[in-house]
Amino acid sequence: MIDARGVLAFLAAVEAERCLNPHSLLVKRHGETVLEAYWAPYTPDDRPLLYSVSKTFTATAMGFALAEGRLALGDRVVDHLAGSVPTDVSERAAEQTVHHVLSMSTGHDTDTLDSLTARGDADFAASYLAIAPQQPVGSRHVYNNGASWLAGELVRRVTGESLLAYLRPRLFAPLGIAPTWDVDSSGRELGFSGVHATTRELA
């Protein structure tokens, strides 16, 4: 049982903090909504950008693909990226597996996203593989939006579907939700960001 007094005290504390800009709050317990609040001008119909929560949807798509045997955690990513592997791909870049990409243990010192966008190449997969990891693959974790983009691209390559199309019958339809996803200039969902959903859909 949730103590309503504690919840109300929490809401009062949030509203008293001038540095905070709350949009919405929804709390579920045992599948039932016990609190739903919105701060003006935000409403239940808003579909805000979920930023890196989008990575959870990308990882879920990858989970389905793994469960369906479309690829395996130990697979080298280069083996699923035909046509995008640079002729001079580094040994470390070629060593990266699906597991390394999902766990952001690719051996890069920094997030690869800025390098990907700076290259201006429409083939992000080729651009990603051209960035040689500075450290041994699997030796460390570094937050890496480029790796999350690549995870989404791997799902697209092995399923032949967009992330939205692939997830719709497996996740969205069963949950009764209909998120949207921002895409790049080639029409590919971003993977590392871009999902828009209502607070209720996210819950």
mmCIF file of C-alpha atoms in Angstrom, residues 101-189:
data_model
loop_
_atom_site.group_PDB
_atom_site.id
_atom_site.type_symbol
_atom_site.label_atom_id
_atom_site.label_comp_id
_atom_site.label_asym_id
_atom_site.label_seq_id
_atom_site.Cartn_x
_atom_site.Cartn_y
_atom_site.Cartn_z
ATOM 1 C CA VAL A 101 27.972 -2.841 -29.021
ATOM 2 C CA LEU A 102 25.093 -3.495 -26.612
ATOM 3 C CA SER A 103 27.274 -3.131 -23.519
ATOM 4 C CA MET A 104 29.131 -0.077 -24.894
ATOM 5 C CA SER A 105 32.427 -1.868 -24.353
ATOM 6 C CA THR A 106 33.682 -1.211 -27.889
ATOM 7 C CA GLY A 107 37.128 0.008 -26.869
ATOM 8 C CA HIS A 108 36.487 3.632 -27.815
ATOM 9 C CA ASP A 109 37.724 6.323 -25.435
ATOM 10 C CA THR A 110 34.776 8.632 -26.108
ATOM 11 C CA ASP A 111 31.304 8.637 -27.603
ATOM 12 C CA THR A 112 31.594 8.067 -31.364
ATOM 13 C CA LEU A 113 28.476 10.042 -32.363
ATOM 14 C CA ASP A 114 30.253 13.359 -33.015
ATOM 15 C CA SER A 115 32.803 11.605 -35.231
ATOM 16 C CA LEU A 116 30.014 9.888 -37.153
ATOM 17 C CA THR A 117 28.134 13.093 -37.864
ATOM 18 C CA ALA A 118 31.321 15.035 -38.649
ATOM 19 C CA ARG A 119 32.203 12.584 -41.417
ATOM 20 C CA GLY A 120 29.044 13.521 -43.313
ATOM 21 C CA ASP A 121 28.799 10.018 -44.797
ATOM 22 C CA ALA A 122 25.285 8.674 -45.396
ATOM 23 C CA ASP A 123 26.605 5.211 -44.521
ATOM 24 C CA PHE A 124 26.890 5.580 -40.754
ATOM 25 C CA ALA A 125 27.846 1.919 -40.420
ATOM 26 C CA ALA A 126 30.925 2.448 -42.579
ATOM 27 C CA SER A 127 31.759 5.629 -40.695
ATOM 28 C CA TYR A 128 31.422 3.823 -37.359
ATOM 29 C CA LEU A 129 33.716 0.990 -38.459
ATOM 30 C CA ALA A 130 36.271 3.542 -39.677
ATOM 31 C CA ILE A 131 36.700 4.793 -36.093
ATOM 32 C CA ALA A 132 39.373 2.504 -34.675
ATOM 33 C CA PRO A 133 38.895 1.751 -30.966
ATOM 34 C CA GLN A 134 41.712 3.290 -28.937
ATOM 35 C CA GLN A 135 41.650 0.544 -26.292
ATOM 36 C CA PRO A 136 41.262 -3.248 -26.484
ATOM 37 C CA VAL A 137 37.690 -4.192 -27.326
ATOM 38 C CA GLY A 138 35.785 -5.255 -24.217
ATOM 39 C CA SER A 139 38.284 -3.645 -21.836
ATOM 40 C CA ARG A 140 36.091 -0.780 -20.621
ATOM 41 C CA HIS A 141 32.656 0.812 -20.752
ATOM 42 C CA VAL A 142 32.225 4.250 -22.333
ATOM 43 C CA TYR A 143 28.797 5.776 -22.972
ATOM 44 C CA ASN A 144 28.514 5.536 -26.740
ATOM 45 C CA ASN A 145 25.543 6.838 -28.749
ATOM 46 C CA GLY A 146 27.216 5.586 -31.912
ATOM 47 C CA ALA A 147 27.121 2.044 -30.566
ATOM 48 C CA SER A 148 23.395 2.383 -29.893
ATOM 49 C CA TRP A 149 22.882 3.638 -33.434
ATOM 50 C CA LEU A 150 24.790 0.603 -34.698
ATOM 51 C CA ALA A 151 22.650 -1.742 -32.582
ATOM 52 C CA GLY A 152 19.579 -0.374 -34.342
ATOM 53 C CA GLU A 153 21.277 -0.743 -37.714
ATOM 54 C CA LEU A 154 22.136 -4.364 -36.955
ATOM 55 C CA VAL A 155 18.456 -5.056 -36.231
ATOM 56 C CA ARG A 156 17.502 -3.400 -39.523
ATOM 57 C CA ARG A 157 20.075 -5.419 -41.444
ATOM 58 C CA VAL A 158 19.135 -8.832 -40.037
ATOM 59 C CA THR A 159 15.356 -8.320 -40.112
ATOM 60 C CA GLY A 160 14.954 -6.236 -43.247
ATOM 61 C CA GLU A 161 12.562 -3.959 -41.335
ATOM 62 C CA SER A 162 12.675 -0.561 -39.687
ATOM 63 C CA LEU A 163 12.828 -0.575 -35.893
ATOM 64 C CA LEU A 164 9.233 0.685 -35.665
ATOM 65 C CA ALA A 165 7.930 -1.925 -38.102
ATOM 66 C CA TYR A 166 9.818 -4.690 -36.335
ATOM 67 C CA LEU A 167 8.680 -3.667 -32.847
ATOM 68 C CA ARG A 168 5.062 -2.912 -33.741
ATOM 69 C CA PRO A 169 3.687 -6.501 -33.685
ATOM 70 C CA ARG A 170 6.131 -7.716 -31.022
ATOM 71 C CA LEU A 171 5.918 -4.894 -28.468
ATOM 72 C CA PHE A 172 3.775 -1.896 -29.340
ATOM 73 C CA ALA A 173 0.578 -3.640 -30.469
ATOM 74 C CA PRO A 174 0.495 -6.066 -27.508
ATOM 75 C CA LEU A 175 0.940 -3.103 -25.144
ATOM 76 C CA GLY A 176 -1.615 -0.998 -27.007
ATOM 77 C CA ILE A 177 0.807 1.869 -27.577
ATOM 78 C CA ALA A 178 1.913 3.741 -30.706
ATOM 79 C CA PRO A 179 5.192 5.605 -30.206
ATOM 80 C CA THR A 180 6.823 7.484 -33.083
ATOM 81 C CA TRP A 181 10.535 7.636 -33.835
ATOM 82 C CA ASP A 182 12.615 10.417 -35.392
ATOM 83 C CA VAL A 183 14.679 9.330 -38.383
ATOM 84 C CA ASP A 184 17.850 10.509 -40.099
ATOM 85 C CA SER A 185 18.117 11.792 -43.672
ATOM 86 C CA SER A 186 18.044 8.206 -44.941
ATOM 87 C CA GLY A 187 14.848 7.365 -43.068
ATOM 88 C CA ARG A 188 16.488 5.251 -40.362
ATOM 89 C CA GLU A 189 15.380 5.547 -36.736
#
